[in-house]
PDB file of C-alpha atoms in Angstrom:
ATOM      1  CA  MET A 259      95.771 126.513  56.711  1.00 62.00           C
ATOM      2  CA  ASP A 260      97.358 126.821  60.146  1.00 84.00           C
ATOM      3  CA  ALA A 261      96.658 127.483  63.814  1.00 88.00           C
ATOM      4  CA  ASP A 262      96.545 131.262  63.336  1.00 90.00           C
ATOM      5  CA  LYS A 263      93.820 130.869  60.716  1.00 93.00           C
ATOM      6  CA  VAL A 264      91.744 128.854  63.209  1.00 94.00           C
ATOM      7  CA  ILE A 265      91.997 131.551  65.865  1.00 95.00           C
ATOM      8  CA  THR A 266      91.207 134.328  63.374  1.00 95.00           C
ATOM      9  CA  THR A 267      88.115 132.430  62.198  1.00 95.00           C
ATOM     10  CA  LEU A 268      86.893 131.922  65.749  1.00 96.00           C
ATOM     11  CA  GLU A 269      87.485 135.572  66.640  1.00 96.00           C
ATOM     12  CA  ARG A 270      85.096 136.577  63.858  1.00 96.00           C
ATOM     13  CA  LEU A 271      82.357 134.540  65.568  1.00 96.00           C
ATOM     14  CA  ALA A 272      82.864 136.134  68.978  1.00 97.00           C
ATOM     15  CA  ASP A 273      79.877 137.425  70.936  1.00 96.00           C
ATOM     16  CA  PRO A 274      80.711 139.413  74.103  1.00 95.00           C
ATOM     17  CA  THR A 275      77.308 138.721  75.675  1.00 96.00           C
ATOM     18  CA  ILE A 276      77.719 134.957  75.319  1.00 96.00           C
ATOM     19  CA  ALA A 277      81.322 135.258  76.519  1.00 96.00           C
ATOM     20  CA  ALA A 278      80.249 137.000  79.725  1.00 95.00           C
ATOM     21  CA  HIS A 279      77.705 134.262  80.413  1.00 95.00           C
ATOM     22  CA  SER A 280      80.268 131.536  79.681  1.00 96.00           C
ATOM     23  CA  GLN A 281      82.769 133.099  82.078  1.00 94.00           C
ATOM     24  CA  ARG A 282      80.212 132.684  84.857  1.00 94.00           C
ATOM     25  CA  PHE A 283      78.834 129.305  83.779  1.00 93.00           C
ATOM     26  CA  PHE A 284      82.250 127.665  83.499  1.00 93.00           C
ATOM     27  CA  LYS A 285      83.487 128.995  86.861  1.00 92.00           C
ATOM     28  CA  THR A 286      86.377 131.189  85.781  1.00 93.00           C
ATOM     29  CA  ALA A 287      86.460 133.561  88.767  1.00 91.00           C
ATOM     30  CA  PRO A 288      89.429 133.581  91.186  1.00 93.00           C
ATOM     31  CA  GLY A 289      89.456 130.412  93.264  1.00 92.00           C
ATOM     32  CA  GLU A 290      87.031 128.552  90.979  1.00 92.00           C
ATOM     33  CA  TYR A 291      87.982 125.410  89.073  1.00 93.00           C
ATOM     34  CA  ALA A 292      88.486 127.209  85.723  1.00 91.00           C
ATOM     35  CA  GLU A 293      90.066 130.348  87.098  1.00 92.00           C
ATOM     36  CA  GLY A 294      91.311 132.629  84.349  1.00 93.00           C
ATOM     37  CA  ASP A 295      89.883 130.714  81.375  1.00 95.00           C
ATOM     38  CA  GLN A 296      89.113 132.979  78.420  1.00 96.00           C
ATOM     39  CA  PHE A 297      85.996 132.843  76.243  1.00 97.00           C
ATOM     40  CA  LEU A 298      85.167 134.462  72.925  1.00 97.00           C
ATOM     41  CA  GLY A 299      81.474 133.670  73.273  1.00 97.00           C
ATOM     42  CA  ILE A 300      80.727 131.053  70.589  1.00 97.00           C
ATOM     43  CA  ARG A 301      77.973 128.486  70.904  1.00 97.00           C
ATOM     44  CA  VAL A 302      78.904 124.814  70.577  1.00 97.00           C
ATOM     45  CA  PRO A 303      77.023 124.187  67.289  1.00 96.00           C
ATOM     46  CA  GLN A 304      79.029 127.002  65.708  1.00 97.00           C
ATOM     47  CA  ILE A 305      82.249 125.472  66.978  1.00 97.00           C
ATOM     48  CA  ARG A 306      81.271 122.045  65.666  1.00 97.00           C
ATOM     49  CA  ALA A 307      80.592 123.598  62.264  1.00 96.00           C
ATOM     50  CA  GLN A 308      84.257 124.631  62.076  1.00 96.00           C
ATOM     51  CA  VAL A 309      85.443 121.018  62.260  1.00 96.00           C
ATOM     52  CA  ARG A 310      84.523 120.571  58.601  1.00 94.00           C
ATOM     53  CA  LEU A 311      86.702 123.552  57.677  1.00 93.00           C
ATOM     54  CA  PHE A 312      89.738 122.580  59.721  1.00 95.00           C
ATOM     55  CA  ARG A 313      89.617 118.793  59.913  1.00 92.00           C
ATOM     56  CA  GLU A 314      92.702 118.451  57.685  1.00 91.00           C
ATOM     57  CA  LEU A 315      94.826 120.610  59.978  1.00 94.00           C
ATOM     58  CA  ASN A 316      98.158 118.915  60.645  1.00 91.00           C
ATOM     59  CA  PRO A 317      98.811 117.502  64.146  1.00 90.00           C
ATOM     60  CA  ARG A 318     101.361 120.194  64.998  1.00 93.00           C
ATOM     61  CA  ASP A 319      98.806 122.933  64.347  1.00 94.00           C
ATOM     62  CA  ILE A 320      96.010 121.060  66.127  1.00 96.00           C
ATOM     63  CA  GLU A 321      98.272 120.882  69.167  1.00 96.00           C
ATOM     64  CA  ALA A 322      99.017 124.612  68.850  1.00 96.00           C
ATOM     65  CA  VAL A 323      95.278 125.368  68.829  1.00 97.00           C
ATOM     66  CA  LEU A 324      94.851 123.096  71.843  1.00 98.00           C
ATOM     67  CA  HIS A 325      97.429 125.248  73.659  1.00 97.00           C
ATOM     68  CA  SER A 326      95.393 128.407  73.073  1.00 97.00           C
ATOM     69  CA  PRO A 327      94.223 130.358  76.122  1.00 97.00           C
ATOM     70  CA  ILE A 328      90.815 130.593  74.389  1.00 97.00           C
ATOM     71  CA  HIS A 329      88.392 127.950  75.589  1.00 98.00           C
ATOM     72  CA  GLU A 330      86.515 127.611  72.296  1.00 98.00           C
ATOM     73  CA  ALA A 331      89.778 127.088  70.431  1.00 98.00           C
ATOM     74  CA  ARG A 332      90.731 124.231  72.721  1.00 98.00           C
ATOM     75  CA  LEU A 333      87.272 122.702  72.254  1.00 98.00           C
ATOM     76  CA  LEU A 334      87.601 122.948  68.477  1.00 98.00           C
ATOM     77  CA  ALA A 335      91.021 121.290  68.570  1.00 98.00           C
ATOM     78  CA  LEU A 336      89.575 118.409  70.576  1.00 98.00           C
ATOM     79  CA  LEU A 337      86.591 118.024  68.258  1.00 98.00           C
ATOM     80  CA  ILE A 338      88.983 117.862  65.299  1.00 98.00           C
ATOM     81  CA  LEU A 339      90.975 115.174  67.095  1.00 98.00           C
ATOM     82  CA  VAL A 340      87.772 113.216  67.737  1.00 98.00           C
ATOM     83  CA  TRP A 341      86.796 113.511  64.073  1.00 97.00           C
ATOM     84  CA  ARG A 342      90.225 112.340  62.980  1.00 97.00           C
ATOM     85  CA  PHE A 343      90.412 109.534  65.547  1.00 97.00           C
ATOM     86  CA  GLU A 344      87.075 108.042  64.538  1.00 96.00           C
ATOM     87  CA  ARG A 345      88.229 107.793  60.914  1.00 95.00           C
ATOM     88  CA  ALA A 346      91.892 106.945  61.475  1.00 95.00           C
ATOM     89  CA  LYS A 347      93.917 103.820  60.900  1.00 95.00           C
ATOM     90  CA  PRO A 348      95.538 102.201  63.965  1.00 95.00           C
ATOM     91  CA  LYS A 349      98.851 104.075  63.764  1.00 95.00           C
ATOM     92  CA  LEU A 350      97.191 107.491  63.646  1.00 95.00           C
ATOM     93  CA  ARG A 351      94.799 106.482  66.440  1.00 97.00           C
ATOM     94  CA  THR A 352      97.808 105.690  68.606  1.00 97.00           C
ATOM     95  CA  ASP A 353      99.375 109.048  67.784  1.00 97.00           C
ATOM     96  CA  ILE A 354      96.160 110.924  68.629  1.00 97.00           C
ATOM     97  CA  TYR A 355      95.763 109.034  71.902  1.00 98.00           C
ATOM     98  CA  HIS A 356      99.287 109.937  72.999  1.00 98.00           C
ATOM     99  CA  LEU A 357      98.911 113.544  71.852  1.00 98.00           C
ATOM    100  CA  TYR A 358      95.752 113.721  73.950  1.00 98.00           C
ATOM    101  CA  LEU A 359      97.320 112.335  77.121  1.00 98.00           C
ATOM    102  CA  ASN A 360     100.426 114.471  76.663  1.00 98.00           C
ATOM    103  CA  ASN A 361      98.217 117.575  76.693  1.00 98.00           C
ATOM    104  CA  THR A 362      95.778 116.974  79.535  1.00 98.00           C
ATOM    105  CA  GLY A 363      96.887 120.257  81.085  1.00 97.00           C
ATOM    106  CA  PHE A 364      94.979 121.992  78.280  1.00 98.00           C
ATOM    107  CA  ILE A 365      91.906 119.722  78.513  1.00 98.00           C
ATOM    108  CA  ASN A 366      90.933 121.664  81.559  1.00 97.00           C
ATOM    109  CA  ASN A 367      87.192 121.982  81.862  1.00 97.00           C
ATOM    110  CA  TRP A 368      84.377 119.484  82.092  1.00 97.00           C
ATOM    111  CA  ASP A 369      82.986 120.170  78.603  1.00 98.00           C
ATOM    112  CA  LEU A 370      86.422 119.650  77.046  1.00 98.00           C
ATOM    113  CA  VAL A 371      86.786 116.304  78.805  1.00 98.00           C
ATOM    114  CA  ASP A 372      83.238 115.139  78.183  1.00 98.00           C
ATOM    115  CA  SER A 373      83.314 115.857  74.446  1.00 98.00           C
ATOM    116  CA  SER A 374      86.568 113.972  73.818  1.00 98.00           C
ATOM    117  CA  ALA A 375      87.551 111.421  76.485  1.00 98.00           C
ATOM    118  CA  PRO A 376      84.909 108.775  75.629  1.00 98.00           C
ATOM    119  CA  GLN A 377      85.835 108.813  71.950  1.00 98.00           C
ATOM    120  CA  ILE A 378      89.629 109.103  72.152  1.00 98.00           C
ATOM    121  CA  VAL A 379      90.692 107.529  75.451  1.00 98.00           C
ATOM    122  CA  GLY A 380      87.787 105.116  75.697  1.00 98.00           C
ATOM    123  CA  GLY A 381      87.985 104.327  72.000  1.00 98.00           C
ATOM    124  CA  TYR A 382      91.713 103.630  72.094  1.00 98.00           C
ATOM    125  CA  LEU A 383      91.585 101.469  75.207  1.00 98.00           C
ATOM    126  CA  PHE A 384      88.485  99.571  74.145  1.00 97.00           C
ATOM    127  CA  GLU A 385      90.498  96.539  73.012  1.00 94.00           C
ATOM    128  CA  ARG A 386      93.517  97.207  75.235  1.00 96.00           C
ATOM    129  CA  SER A 387      94.460  97.129  78.891  1.00 97.00           C
ATOM    130  CA  ARG A 388      92.431  99.595  80.939  1.00 97.00           C
ATOM    131  CA  LYS A 389      95.325 100.146  83.384  1.00 97.00           C
ATOM    132  CA  PRO A 390      95.941 103.734  82.154  1.00 98.00           C
ATOM    133  CA  LEU A 391      92.504 104.692  83.462  1.00 98.00           C
ATOM    134  CA  TYR A 392      93.384 103.618  86.991  1.00 98.00           C
ATOM    135  CA  ASN A 393      96.576 105.672  86.825  1.00 97.00           C
ATOM    136  CA  LEU A 394      94.589 108.699  85.657  1.00 98.00           C
ATOM    137  CA  ALA A 395      92.093 108.162  88.474  1.00 98.00           C
ATOM    138  CA  ARG A 396      94.942 108.527  90.988  1.00 97.00           C
ATOM    139  CA  SER A 397      96.150 111.772  89.435  1.00 98.00           C
ATOM    140  CA  LYS A 398      96.283 115.032  91.364  1.00 97.00           C
ATOM    141  CA  SER A 399      94.707 116.627  88.297  1.00 98.00           C
ATOM    142  CA  LEU A 400      90.937 116.970  88.549  1.00 97.00           C
ATOM    143  CA  TRP A 401      90.690 116.780  84.772  1.00 98.00           C
ATOM    144  CA  GLU A 402      92.735 113.603  84.439  1.00 98.00           C
ATOM    145  CA  ARG A 403      90.512 111.980  87.037  1.00 98.00           C
ATOM    146  CA  ARG A 404      87.443 113.059  85.103  1.00 98.00           C
ATOM    147  CA  ILE A 405      89.003 111.718  81.886  1.00 98.00           C
ATOM    148  CA  SER A 406      89.335 108.314  83.558  1.00 98.00           C
ATOM    149  CA  VAL A 407      85.630 108.299  84.395  1.00 98.00           C
ATOM    150  CA  LEU A 408      84.290 109.657  81.094  1.00 98.00           C
ATOM    151  CA  ALA A 409      86.468 107.311  79.040  1.00 98.00           C
ATOM    152  CA  CYS A 410      84.345 104.507  80.464  1.00 98.00           C
ATOM    153  CA  PHE A 411      81.284 105.804  78.632  1.00 98.00           C
ATOM    154  CA  SER A 412      82.645 104.007  75.564  1.00 98.00           C
ATOM    155  CA  PHE A 413      82.688 100.713  77.488  1.00 98.00           C
ATOM    156  CA  ILE A 414      79.293 101.290  79.097  1.00 98.00           C
ATOM    157  CA  ARG A 415      77.683 101.754  75.695  1.00 97.00           C
ATOM    158  CA  ALA A 416      79.099  98.358  74.730  1.00 97.00           C
ATOM    159  CA  GLY A 417      77.721  96.658  77.846  1.00 97.00           C
ATOM    160  CA  GLN A 418      81.033  96.577  79.737  1.00 98.00           C
ATOM    161  CA  TYR A 419      80.660  97.816  83.306  1.00 98.00           C
ATOM    162  CA  ASP A 420      83.533  96.347  85.320  1.00 97.00           C
ATOM    163  CA  ASP A 421      85.893  99.289  84.865  1.00 98.00           C
ATOM    164  CA  ILE A 422      83.464 102.052  85.709  1.00 98.00           C
ATOM    165  CA  LEU A 423      82.298 100.155  88.800  1.00 98.00           C
ATOM    166  CA  ALA A 424      85.891  99.640  89.939  1.00 98.00           C
ATOM    167  CA  LEU A 425      86.828 103.257  89.224  1.00 98.00           C
ATOM    168  CA  SER A 426      83.695 104.491  90.968  1.00 98.00           C
ATOM    169  CA  GLU A 427      84.767 102.608  94.063  1.00 96.00           C
ATOM    170  CA  GLN A 428      88.270 104.032  93.776  1.00 96.00           C
ATOM    171  CA  LEU A 429      86.854 107.565  93.547  1.00 98.00           C
ATOM    172  CA  LEU A 430      84.271 107.347  96.335  1.00 96.00           C
ATOM    173  CA  THR A 431      86.440 109.507  98.566  1.00 95.00           C
ATOM    174  CA  ASP A 432      87.382 112.039  95.897  1.00 97.00           C
ATOM    175  CA  SER A 433      87.066 115.579  97.190  1.00 95.00           C
ATOM    176  CA  HIS A 434      85.764 117.352  94.083  1.00 97.00           C
ATOM    177  CA  GLU A 435      82.114 117.727  93.144  1.00 97.00           C
ATOM    178  CA  LEU A 436      82.888 117.464  89.419  1.00 98.00           C
ATOM    179  CA  ILE A 437      84.153 113.931  90.029  1.00 98.00           C
ATOM    180  CA  HIS A 438      81.088 113.130  92.151  1.00 98.00           C
ATOM    181  CA  LYS A 439      78.859 114.300  89.295  1.00 98.00           C
ATOM    182  CA  ALA A 440      80.817 112.388  86.649  1.00 98.00           C
ATOM    183  CA  VAL A 441      80.796 109.129  88.612  1.00 98.00           C
ATOM    184  CA  GLY A 442      77.099 109.500  89.426  1.00 98.00           C
ATOM    185  CA  TRP A 443      76.338 110.152  85.771  1.00 98.00           C
ATOM    186  CA  MET A 444      78.201 107.028  84.646  1.00 98.00           C
ATOM    187  CA  LEU A 445      76.509 104.922  87.326  1.00 98.00           C
ATOM    188  CA  ARG A 446      73.170 106.199  86.047  1.00 98.00           C
ATOM    189  CA  GLU A 447      74.167 105.110  82.538  1.00 98.00           C
ATOM    190  CA  VAL A 448      75.009 101.641  83.865  1.00 98.00           C
ATOM    191  CA  GLY A 449      71.640 101.554  85.585  1.00 97.00           C
ATOM    192  CA  LYS A 450      69.825 102.238  82.315  1.00 96.00           C
ATOM    193  CA  ARG A 451      71.378  99.129  80.831  1.00 97.00           C
ATOM    194  CA  ASP A 452      71.946  96.832  83.805  1.00 97.00           C
ATOM    195  CA  PRO A 453      69.834  97.886  86.795  1.00 95.00           C
ATOM    196  CA  GLU A 454      71.027  94.972  88.907  1.00 95.00           C
ATOM    197  CA  SER A 455      74.742  95.758  88.560  1.00 96.00           C
ATOM    198  CA  ALA A 456      74.149  99.423  89.325  1.00 96.00           C
ATOM    199  CA  GLY A 457      71.798  98.543  92.168  1.00 95.00           C
ATOM    200  CA  GLN A 458      74.307  96.227  93.815  1.00 95.00           C
ATOM    201  CA  PHE A 459      76.926  98.978  93.733  1.00 96.00           C
ATOM    202  CA  LEU A 460      74.546 101.600  95.093  1.00 96.00           C
ATOM    203  CA  ARG A 461      73.206  99.396  97.884  1.00 94.00           C
ATOM    204  CA  ARG A 462      76.759  98.623  98.952  1.00 95.00           C
ATOM    205  CA  HIS A 463      77.966 102.234  98.931  1.00 95.00           C
ATOM    206  CA  CYS A 464      74.994 104.585  99.194  1.00 92.00           C
ATOM    207  CA  ARG A 465      75.642 105.437 102.849  1.00 90.00           C
ATOM    208  CA  SER A 466      79.266 106.392 102.252  1.00 91.00           C
ATOM    209  CA  MET A 467      79.236 107.867  98.739  1.00 94.00           C
ATOM    210  CA  PRO A 468      79.067 111.653  98.319  1.00 96.00           C
ATOM    211  CA  ARG A 469      75.491 112.885  98.254  1.00 96.00           C
ATOM    212  CA  VAL A 470      75.865 114.552  94.857  1.00 97.00           C
ATOM    213  CA  MET A 471      77.211 111.306  93.396  1.00 97.00           C
ATOM    214  CA  LEU A 472      74.243 109.389  94.782  1.00 97.00           C
ATOM    215  CA  ARG A 473      71.711 111.937  93.543  1.00 97.00           C
ATOM    216  CA  TYR A 474      73.129 111.845  90.033  1.00 97.00           C
ATOM    217  CA  ALA A 475      73.187 108.044  90.026  1.00 97.00           C
ATOM    218  CA  ILE A 476      69.541 107.660  91.053  1.00 97.00           C
ATOM    219  CA  GLU A 477      68.140 110.649  89.172  1.00 95.00           C
ATOM    220  CA  ARG A 478      66.049 108.581  86.725  1.00 94.00           C
ATOM    221  CA  LEU A 479      64.750 105.987  89.190  1.00 94.00           C
ATOM    222  CA  PRO A 480      61.099 105.907  90.268  1.00 94.00           C
ATOM    223  CA  GLU A 481      60.469 108.316  93.132  1.00 94.00           C
ATOM    224  CA  ALA A 482      59.870 105.632  95.751  1.00 93.00           C
ATOM    225  CA  GLN A 483      63.141 103.933  94.857  1.00 93.00           C
ATOM    226  CA  ARG A 484      65.005 107.235  94.903  1.00 94.00           C
ATOM    227  CA  GLN A 485      63.701 108.028  98.347  1.00 93.00           C
ATOM    228  CA  ALA A 486      64.672 104.583  99.624  1.00 93.00           C
ATOM    229  CA  TYR A 487      68.281 105.276  98.601  1.00 93.00           C
ATOM    230  CA  LEU A 488      68.280 108.824  99.948  1.00 92.00           C
ATOM    231  CA  LYS A 489      66.914 107.669 103.288  1.00 89.00           C
ATOM    232  CA  GLY A 490      69.336 104.729 103.433  1.00 89.00           C
ATOM    233  CA  GLU A 491      66.532 102.192 103.621  1.00 87.00           C
ATOM    234  CA  VAL A 492      68.163  99.855 101.099  1.00 89.00           C
ATOM    235  CA  CYS A 493      71.800 100.633 101.811  1.00 85.00           C
ATOM    236  CA  GLY A 494      74.015  97.776 102.855  1.00 76.00           C
ATOM    237  CA  SER A 495      71.595  95.137 101.573  1.00 57.00           C
TER     238      SER A 495
END
C-alpha cells in the first residue's frame, strides 16, 4: 500500500460533473484564492470512507499524498492524519503535528484547514503553550492564519475562550474575507457557550470589525439583538 495506490483508488471515484462544480465552488479560477487547484469530483463522504482503507499508510506516503495536486487526495491525507492523531501516543502526536505545520503550503483551502486544524493543531496545543497560534496568525499565508483561528475550536469546545478572543482582536484588520468568516464563526461558537464573553468582545469591536465577521458572529442571535449590533446601537458599551 503506497501513495500511488491512494491516487489510483481516488481516480476510480472521479465524477467530471462534480469536479466542474467543485472548481467553481472552491474558487479555482485565475486570481481567486485557490487558483489552479485540481478536482477529481468526489464527495466528502466517499473520501472519508477511504480513511478506513488507507489509515495504516506510513507517514512518508501520507506526506506524498498531501503533496498531490489533486484536492481530494490532500483532503484524504489530512483525514488520515486526523484519524491517526486522535488514536496516537504522545510521540506520534508530536510527529503528526510537526508534519502538519511543515506542510501548510499544501493545506491550501478552507475545507482542508477546517477538517484538520482543530483536531491536530488544537489537539496538540491543548495542554501546551498557545504561542504557535499567534505566530501563525501573523503569517503572510492566508491558510496559516486560518489554521490559527480554527485550531481554537478545540479550546472553545472545552470552555476556553481567551485565545480565540485574543486572536480575533489580532485579526480584526485582516484583509481577507475567509479570515473574517472564520473569526466570526468562532465568535459565534463562543457566544453559544458564553454569551457574555462574546457580547463584551462584540460591543467593544462591532463598529470597527469587518462587516462579514460581525454578520457571522451574530448570525444566531435574536433578530432585535442582531439589528442592534448591525446598527451600532450597542457598540462601545
